[in-house]
Short mmCIF file of C-alpha atoms in Angstrom, two decimals:
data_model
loop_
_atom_site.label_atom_id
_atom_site.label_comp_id
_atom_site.label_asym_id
_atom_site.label_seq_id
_atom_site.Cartn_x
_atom_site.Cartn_y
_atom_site.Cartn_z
CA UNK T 14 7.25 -18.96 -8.81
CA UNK T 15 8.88 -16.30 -6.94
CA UNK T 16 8.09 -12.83 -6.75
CA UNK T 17 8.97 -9.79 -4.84
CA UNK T 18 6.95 -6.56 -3.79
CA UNK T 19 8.96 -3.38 -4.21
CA UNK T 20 8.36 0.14 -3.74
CA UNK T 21 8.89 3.60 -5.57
CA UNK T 22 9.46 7.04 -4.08
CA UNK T 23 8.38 9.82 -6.09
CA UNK T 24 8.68 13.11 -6.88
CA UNK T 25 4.68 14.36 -7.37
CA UNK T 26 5.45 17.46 -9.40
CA UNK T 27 3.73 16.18 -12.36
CA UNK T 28 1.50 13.18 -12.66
CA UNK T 29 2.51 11.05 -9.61
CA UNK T 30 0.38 11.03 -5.96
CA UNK T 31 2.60 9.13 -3.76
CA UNK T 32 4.60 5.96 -3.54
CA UNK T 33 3.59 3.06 -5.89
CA UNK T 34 4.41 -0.35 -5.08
CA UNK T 35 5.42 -2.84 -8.22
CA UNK T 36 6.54 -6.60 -8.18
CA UNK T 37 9.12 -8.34 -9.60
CA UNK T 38 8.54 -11.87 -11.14
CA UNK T 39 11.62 -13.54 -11.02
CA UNK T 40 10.83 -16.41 -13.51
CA UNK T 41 8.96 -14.73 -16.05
CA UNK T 42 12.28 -11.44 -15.73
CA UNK T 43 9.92 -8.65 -15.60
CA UNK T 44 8.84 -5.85 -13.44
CA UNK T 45 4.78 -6.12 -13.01
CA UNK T 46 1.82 -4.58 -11.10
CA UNK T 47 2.79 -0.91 -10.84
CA UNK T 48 0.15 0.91 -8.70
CA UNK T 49 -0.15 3.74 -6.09
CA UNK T 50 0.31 2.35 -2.45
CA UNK T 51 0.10 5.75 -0.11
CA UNK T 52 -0.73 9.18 -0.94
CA UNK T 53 1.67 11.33 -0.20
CA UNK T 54 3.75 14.48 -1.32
CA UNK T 55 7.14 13.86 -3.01
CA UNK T 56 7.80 11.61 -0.94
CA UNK T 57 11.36 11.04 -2.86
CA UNK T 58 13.25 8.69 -0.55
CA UNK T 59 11.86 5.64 1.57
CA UNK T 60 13.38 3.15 3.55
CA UNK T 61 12.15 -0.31 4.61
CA UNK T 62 12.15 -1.82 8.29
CA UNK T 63 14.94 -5.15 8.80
CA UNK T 64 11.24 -7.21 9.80
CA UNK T 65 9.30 -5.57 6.72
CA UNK T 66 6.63 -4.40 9.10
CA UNK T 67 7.29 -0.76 8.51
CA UNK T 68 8.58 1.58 5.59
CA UNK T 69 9.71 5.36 6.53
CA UNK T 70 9.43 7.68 4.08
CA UNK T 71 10.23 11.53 3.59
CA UNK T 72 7.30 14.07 2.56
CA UNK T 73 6.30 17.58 2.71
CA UNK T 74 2.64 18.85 3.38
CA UNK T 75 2.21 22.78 2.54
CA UNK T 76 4.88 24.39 3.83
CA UNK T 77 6.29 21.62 6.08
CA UNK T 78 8.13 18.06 5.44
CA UNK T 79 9.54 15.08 7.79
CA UNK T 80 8.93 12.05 8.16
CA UNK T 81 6.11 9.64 7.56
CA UNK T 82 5.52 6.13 9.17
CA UNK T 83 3.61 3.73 7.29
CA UNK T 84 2.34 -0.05 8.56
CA UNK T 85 3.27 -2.32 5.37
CA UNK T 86 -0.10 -5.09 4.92
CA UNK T 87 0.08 -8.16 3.54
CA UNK T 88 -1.08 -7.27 0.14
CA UNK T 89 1.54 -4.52 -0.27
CA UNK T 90 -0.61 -1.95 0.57
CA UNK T 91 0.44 0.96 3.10
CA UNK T 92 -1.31 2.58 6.33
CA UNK T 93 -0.08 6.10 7.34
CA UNK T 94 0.99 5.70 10.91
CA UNK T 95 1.82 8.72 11.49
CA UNK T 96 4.09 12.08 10.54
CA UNK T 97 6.36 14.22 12.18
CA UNK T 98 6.50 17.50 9.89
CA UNK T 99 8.22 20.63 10.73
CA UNK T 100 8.17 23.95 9.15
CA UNK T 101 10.40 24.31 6.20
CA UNK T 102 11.51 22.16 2.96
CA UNK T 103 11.54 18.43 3.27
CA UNK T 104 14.20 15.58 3.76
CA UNK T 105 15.91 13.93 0.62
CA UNK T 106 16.72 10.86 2.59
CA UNK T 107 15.71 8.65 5.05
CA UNK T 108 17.14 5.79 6.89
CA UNK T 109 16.14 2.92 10.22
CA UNK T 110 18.26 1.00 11.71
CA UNK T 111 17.89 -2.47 12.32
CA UNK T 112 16.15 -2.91 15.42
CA UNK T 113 14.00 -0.18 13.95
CA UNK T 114 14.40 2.49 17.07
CA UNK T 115 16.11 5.44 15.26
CA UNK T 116 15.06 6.92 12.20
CA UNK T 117 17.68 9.16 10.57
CA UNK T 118 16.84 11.83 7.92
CA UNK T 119 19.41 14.24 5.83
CA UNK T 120 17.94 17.65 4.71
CA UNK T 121 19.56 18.96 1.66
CA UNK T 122 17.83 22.23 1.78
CA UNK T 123 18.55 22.96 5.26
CA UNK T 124 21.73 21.61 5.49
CA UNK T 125 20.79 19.24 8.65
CA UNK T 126 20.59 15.74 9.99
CA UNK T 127 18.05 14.84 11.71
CA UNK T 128 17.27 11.82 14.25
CA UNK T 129 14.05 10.67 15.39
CA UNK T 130 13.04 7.88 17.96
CA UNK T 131 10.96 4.90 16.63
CA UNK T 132 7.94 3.67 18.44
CA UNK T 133 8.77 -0.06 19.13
CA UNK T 134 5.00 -0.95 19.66
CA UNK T 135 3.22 0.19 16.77
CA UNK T 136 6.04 1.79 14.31
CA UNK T 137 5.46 5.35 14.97
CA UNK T 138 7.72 8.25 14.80
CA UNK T 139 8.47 10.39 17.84
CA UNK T 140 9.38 14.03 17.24
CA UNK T 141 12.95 14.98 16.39
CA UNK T 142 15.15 14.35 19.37
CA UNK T 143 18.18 16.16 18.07
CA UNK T 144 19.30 18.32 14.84
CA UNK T 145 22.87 18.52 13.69
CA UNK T 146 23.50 21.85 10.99
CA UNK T 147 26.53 22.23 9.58
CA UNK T 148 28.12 25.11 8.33
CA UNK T 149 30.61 26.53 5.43
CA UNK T 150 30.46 26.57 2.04
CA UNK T 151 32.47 24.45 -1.25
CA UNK T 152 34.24 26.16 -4.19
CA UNK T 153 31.26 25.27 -6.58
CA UNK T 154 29.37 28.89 -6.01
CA UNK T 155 26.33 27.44 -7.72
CA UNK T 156 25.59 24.35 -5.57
CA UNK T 157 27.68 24.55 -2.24
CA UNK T 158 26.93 27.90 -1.10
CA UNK T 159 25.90 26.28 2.14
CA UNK T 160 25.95 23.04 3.43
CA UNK T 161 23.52 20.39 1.71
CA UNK T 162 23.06 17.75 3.50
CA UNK T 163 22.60 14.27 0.83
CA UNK T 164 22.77 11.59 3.26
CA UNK T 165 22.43 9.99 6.63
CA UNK T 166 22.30 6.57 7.85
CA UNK T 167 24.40 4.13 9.68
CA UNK T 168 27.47 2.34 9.68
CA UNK T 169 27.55 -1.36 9.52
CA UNK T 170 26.18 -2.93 12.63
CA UNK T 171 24.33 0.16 13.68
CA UNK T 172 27.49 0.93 15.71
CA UNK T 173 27.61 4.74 14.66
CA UNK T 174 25.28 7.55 11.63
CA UNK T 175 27.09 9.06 9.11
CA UNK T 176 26.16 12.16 7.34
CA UNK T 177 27.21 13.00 3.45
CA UNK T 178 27.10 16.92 2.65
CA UNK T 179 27.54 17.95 -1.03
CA UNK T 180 27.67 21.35 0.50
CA UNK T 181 30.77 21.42 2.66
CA UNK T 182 32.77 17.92 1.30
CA UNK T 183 32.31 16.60 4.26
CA UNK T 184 31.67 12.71 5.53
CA UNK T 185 30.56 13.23 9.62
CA UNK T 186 30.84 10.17 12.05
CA UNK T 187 28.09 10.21 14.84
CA UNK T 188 27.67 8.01 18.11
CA UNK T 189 23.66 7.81 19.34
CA UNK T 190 23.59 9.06 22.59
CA UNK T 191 19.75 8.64 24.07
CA UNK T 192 18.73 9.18 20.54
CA UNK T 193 20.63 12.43 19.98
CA UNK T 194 23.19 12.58 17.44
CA UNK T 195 27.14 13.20 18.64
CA UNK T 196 29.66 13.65 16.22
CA UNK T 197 32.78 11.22 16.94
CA UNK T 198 34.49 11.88 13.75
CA UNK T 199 34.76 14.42 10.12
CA UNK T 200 36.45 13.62 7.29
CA UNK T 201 37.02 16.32 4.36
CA UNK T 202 36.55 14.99 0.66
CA UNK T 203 38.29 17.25 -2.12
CA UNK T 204 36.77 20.25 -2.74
CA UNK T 205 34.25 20.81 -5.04
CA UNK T 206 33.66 17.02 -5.60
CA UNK T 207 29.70 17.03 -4.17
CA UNK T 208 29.69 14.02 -2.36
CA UNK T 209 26.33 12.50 -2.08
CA UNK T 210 25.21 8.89 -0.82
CA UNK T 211 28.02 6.07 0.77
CA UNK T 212 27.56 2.35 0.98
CA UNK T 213 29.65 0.50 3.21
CA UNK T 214 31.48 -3.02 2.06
CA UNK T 215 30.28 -6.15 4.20
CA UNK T 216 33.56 -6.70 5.45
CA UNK T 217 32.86 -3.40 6.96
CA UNK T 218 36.42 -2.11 6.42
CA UNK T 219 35.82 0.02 3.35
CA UNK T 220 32.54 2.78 2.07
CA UNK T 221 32.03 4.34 -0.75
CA UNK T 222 30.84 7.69 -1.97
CA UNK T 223 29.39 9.21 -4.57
CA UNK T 224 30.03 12.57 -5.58
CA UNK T 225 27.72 14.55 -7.24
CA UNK T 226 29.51 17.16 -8.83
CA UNK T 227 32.59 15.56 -9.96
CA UNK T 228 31.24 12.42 -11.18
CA UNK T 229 33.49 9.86 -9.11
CA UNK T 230 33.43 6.92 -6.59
CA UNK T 231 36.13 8.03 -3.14
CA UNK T 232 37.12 4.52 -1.90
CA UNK T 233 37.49 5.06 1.87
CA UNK T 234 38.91 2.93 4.84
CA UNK T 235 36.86 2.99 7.87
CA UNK T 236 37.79 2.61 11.50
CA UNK T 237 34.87 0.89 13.16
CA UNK T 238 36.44 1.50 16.27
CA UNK T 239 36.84 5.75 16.06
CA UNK T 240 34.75 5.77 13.71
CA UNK T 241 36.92 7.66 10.96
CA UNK T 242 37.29 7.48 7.14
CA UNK T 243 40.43 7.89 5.46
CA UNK T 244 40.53 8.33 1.82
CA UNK T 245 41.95 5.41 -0.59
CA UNK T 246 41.09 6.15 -4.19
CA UNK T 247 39.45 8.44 -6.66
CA UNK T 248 37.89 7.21 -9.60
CA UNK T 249 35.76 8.33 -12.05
CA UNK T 250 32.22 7.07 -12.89
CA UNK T 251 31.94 8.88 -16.48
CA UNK T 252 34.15 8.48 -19.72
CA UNK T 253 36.92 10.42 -20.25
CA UNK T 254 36.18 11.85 -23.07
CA UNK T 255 32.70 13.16 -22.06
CA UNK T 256 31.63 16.37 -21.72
CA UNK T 257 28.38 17.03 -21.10
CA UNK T 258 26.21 17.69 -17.87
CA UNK T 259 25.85 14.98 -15.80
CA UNK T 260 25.65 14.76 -11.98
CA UNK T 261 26.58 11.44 -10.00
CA UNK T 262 23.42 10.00 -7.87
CA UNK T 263 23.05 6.72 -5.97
CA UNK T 264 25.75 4.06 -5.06
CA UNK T 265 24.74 0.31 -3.82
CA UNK T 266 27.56 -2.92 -3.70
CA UNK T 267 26.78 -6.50 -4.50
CA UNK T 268 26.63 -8.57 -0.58
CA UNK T 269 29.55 -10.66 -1.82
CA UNK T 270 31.67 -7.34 -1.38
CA UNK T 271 32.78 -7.94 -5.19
CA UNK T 272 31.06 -5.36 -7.28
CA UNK T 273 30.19 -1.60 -6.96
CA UNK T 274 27.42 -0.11 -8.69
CA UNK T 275 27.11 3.75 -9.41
CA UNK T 276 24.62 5.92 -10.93
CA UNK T 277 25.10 8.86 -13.77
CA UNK T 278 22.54 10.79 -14.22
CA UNK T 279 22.98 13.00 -18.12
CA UNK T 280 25.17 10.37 -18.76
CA UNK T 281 22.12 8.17 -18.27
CA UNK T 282 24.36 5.19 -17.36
CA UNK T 283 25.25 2.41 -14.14
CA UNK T 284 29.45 2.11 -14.14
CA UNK T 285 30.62 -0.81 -12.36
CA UNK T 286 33.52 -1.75 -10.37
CA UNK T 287 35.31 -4.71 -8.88
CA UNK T 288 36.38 -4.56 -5.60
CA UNK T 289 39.50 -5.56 -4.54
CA UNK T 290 38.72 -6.79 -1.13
CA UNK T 291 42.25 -6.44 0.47
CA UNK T 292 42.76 -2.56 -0.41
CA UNK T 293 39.04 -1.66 -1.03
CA UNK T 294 40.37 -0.28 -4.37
CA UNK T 295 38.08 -0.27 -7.22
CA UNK T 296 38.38 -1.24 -10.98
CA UNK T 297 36.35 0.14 -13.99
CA UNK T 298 34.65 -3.15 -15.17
CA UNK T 299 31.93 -1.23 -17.81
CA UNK T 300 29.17 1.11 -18.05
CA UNK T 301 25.93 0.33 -18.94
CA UNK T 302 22.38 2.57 -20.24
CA UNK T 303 20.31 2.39 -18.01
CA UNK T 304 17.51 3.12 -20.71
CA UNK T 305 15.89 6.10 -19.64
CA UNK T 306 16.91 9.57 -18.51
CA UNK T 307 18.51 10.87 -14.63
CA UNK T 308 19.07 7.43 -13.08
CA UNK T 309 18.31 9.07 -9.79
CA UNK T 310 18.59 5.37 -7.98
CA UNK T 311 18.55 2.01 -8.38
CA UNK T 312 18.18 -1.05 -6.44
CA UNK T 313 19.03 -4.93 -6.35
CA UNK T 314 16.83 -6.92 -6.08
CA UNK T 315 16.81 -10.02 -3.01
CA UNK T 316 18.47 -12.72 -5.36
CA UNK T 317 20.80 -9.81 -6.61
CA UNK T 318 20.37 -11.42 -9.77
CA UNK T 319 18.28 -8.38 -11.04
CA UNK T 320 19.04 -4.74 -10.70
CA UNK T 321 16.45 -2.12 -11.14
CA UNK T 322 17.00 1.42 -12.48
CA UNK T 323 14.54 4.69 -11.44
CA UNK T 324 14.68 7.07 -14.52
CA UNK T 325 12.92 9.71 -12.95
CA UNK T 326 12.59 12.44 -15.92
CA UNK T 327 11.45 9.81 -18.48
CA UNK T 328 9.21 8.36 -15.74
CA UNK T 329 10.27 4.44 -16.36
CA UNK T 330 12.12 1.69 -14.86
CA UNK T 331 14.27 -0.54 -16.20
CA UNK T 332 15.38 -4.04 -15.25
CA UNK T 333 18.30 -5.70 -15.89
CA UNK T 334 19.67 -9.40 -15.20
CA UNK T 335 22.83 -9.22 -13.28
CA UNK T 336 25.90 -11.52 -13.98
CA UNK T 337 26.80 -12.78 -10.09
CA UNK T 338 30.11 -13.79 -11.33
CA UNK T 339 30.95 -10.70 -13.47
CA UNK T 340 29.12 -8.31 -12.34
CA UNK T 341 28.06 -6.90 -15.57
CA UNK T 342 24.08 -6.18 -16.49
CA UNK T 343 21.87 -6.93 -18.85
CA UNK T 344 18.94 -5.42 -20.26
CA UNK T 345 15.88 -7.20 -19.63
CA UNK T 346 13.05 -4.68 -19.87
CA UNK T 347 12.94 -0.71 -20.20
CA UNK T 348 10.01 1.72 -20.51
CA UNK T 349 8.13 0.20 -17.51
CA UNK T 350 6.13 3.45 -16.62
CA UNK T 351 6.34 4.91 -12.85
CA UNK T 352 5.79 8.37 -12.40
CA UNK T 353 8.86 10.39 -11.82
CA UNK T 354 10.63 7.52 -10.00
CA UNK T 355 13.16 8.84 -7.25
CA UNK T 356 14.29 5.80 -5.13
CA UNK T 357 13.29 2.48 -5.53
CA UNK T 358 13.36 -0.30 -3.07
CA UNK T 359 12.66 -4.10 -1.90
CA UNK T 360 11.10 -5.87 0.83
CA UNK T 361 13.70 -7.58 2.48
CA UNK T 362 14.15 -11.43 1.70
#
């Protein structure tokens, strides 16, 4: 039997207290065991150490938010560490990198990154050691009035961060310098488009983003040696004919390289894409429901033979088995209840 211990970030608006850990049975296909593994406010966005020893996670308390450290015990169970809270609204994301001695966080509400150095000896985080803020504004007066910051994390083999702001259409290349963030590299997106999260391809060639505002996936090239992105393609995640509100949200690829998965939220649906692993183009394969309502993120699972879906304003999950060869999903079990589910994520295999 195999079976692997997940975890939920949450908004606690309503009914939720924290994060909730939940486990995935892999023979029996089913999501199992959802319970409340740290209290903690909204903390919406967590990350997971390479070793599994530690998960990071964004959170506010009164009038400040950061970042929170948390031990990870052997029963799935979580042990504050420690925070590092500031005055002012919280992070929306939150990333480690793989030796686990910088923690990144993107601020949507202030419109910064942030970096912060890890504690090698017992997992703590050290207070911020530098802040990048951007300024300008997009053509979308309601939601890029200043720069939101949606994203930061790093590029494949740690070698530099990258920011995503749905504020200014802007993708930002950093080198770590003692810690401190230095940008190397900025790439403008077309305005108006929002963009949100990136995933890179293995081959480490080609990313991703997701834009929020105008629904699509930008195919990029990346130079691991400057560090810059230059767009390849623009393709939309939603039907043609559709017309209703919906607002793009998280973007993951299969390991193979082959498949890109992207997140509608009104729209309530995961497209998918090939990859073509020559140009990094993508091609519309299907979409599917994910079941519930605003998608906000979703997650494969270790086997990536699963893929599971946060609805976070029906407050359910729902898993799906995913065809390796294909890439297309199928529904395996909806209306698993998890308080307004943000991000959802796996211990690594």
């Amino acid at each position: 039997m195999t079976k692997f211990t997940g975890y939920i970030g949450t908004y606690t608006k309503k009914t939720s207290k924290g994060i909730y850990s939940f486990v995935l049975d892999t023979d029996e296909k089913k999501i199992t065991d959802v319970s409340l593994a740290a209290e903690i406010e909204n903390p919406t966005y967590l990350t997971i150490s390479k070793d599994n020893e530690h998960l990071f996670a964004v959170g506010k308390e009164g009038s400040t938010g950061g970042v929170s450290a948390y031990s990870i015990n052997a029963d799935g169970s979580l042990s504050l560490i420690n925070s590092e809270y500031s005055e002012g609204a919280s992070p929306c994301h939150v990333s480690v990198d793989a030796d686990k001695t910088i923690v990144l966080s993107a601020n949507y509400h202030k419109g910064t990154a942030e970096s912060y150095p890890v504690n090698t000896a017992d997992g703590s985080v050290d207070s911020v050691a530098s802040i990048i803020e951007h300024s300008g504004t997009g053509p979308n007066t309601a939601r890029q009035e200043k720069p939101h910051m949606h994203f930061t994390g790093f590029t494949p083999n740690d070698q530099y961060a990258v920011s995503v702001d749905l504020g200014t259409d802007r993708v930002d290349t950093y080198k770590l310098v003692d810690s401190k963030l230095e940008e190397v590299s900025s790439l403008s997106v077309k305005p108006g488009s929002g963009p949100r999260h990136i995933a890179f391809h293995p081959n480490g060639k080609f990313a991703y983003v997701m834009t929020e505002l105008s629904n699509e996936v930008i195919a990029l090239s990346f130079n691991s040696e400057t560090g810059a992105f230059e767009e390849l393609q623009y393709i939309s995640t939603l039907p043609i004919d559709f017309t209703e509100n919906s607002q793009g949200s998280a973007i993951h690829l299969s390991s193979d390289g082959n498949f890109v998965y992207a997140g509608n939220r009104g729209h309530n649906s995961i497209a998918i894409f090939s990859v073509n692993g020559e140009t990094g183009q993508l091609t519309f394969i299907e979409r599917t429901s994910t079941e519930g309502n605003w998608p906000r993120d979703f997650v494969l699972d270790p086997t990536e033979q699963f893929l599971l879906a946060s609805n976070e304003q029906s407050d359910t999950l729902t898993l799906f088995e995913r065809d390796t060869v294909t890439g297309k999903l199928t529904l395996l079990q909806s209306e698993i209840q998890a308080p307004e589910p943000v991000c959802v994520k796996f211990l690594n295999n």
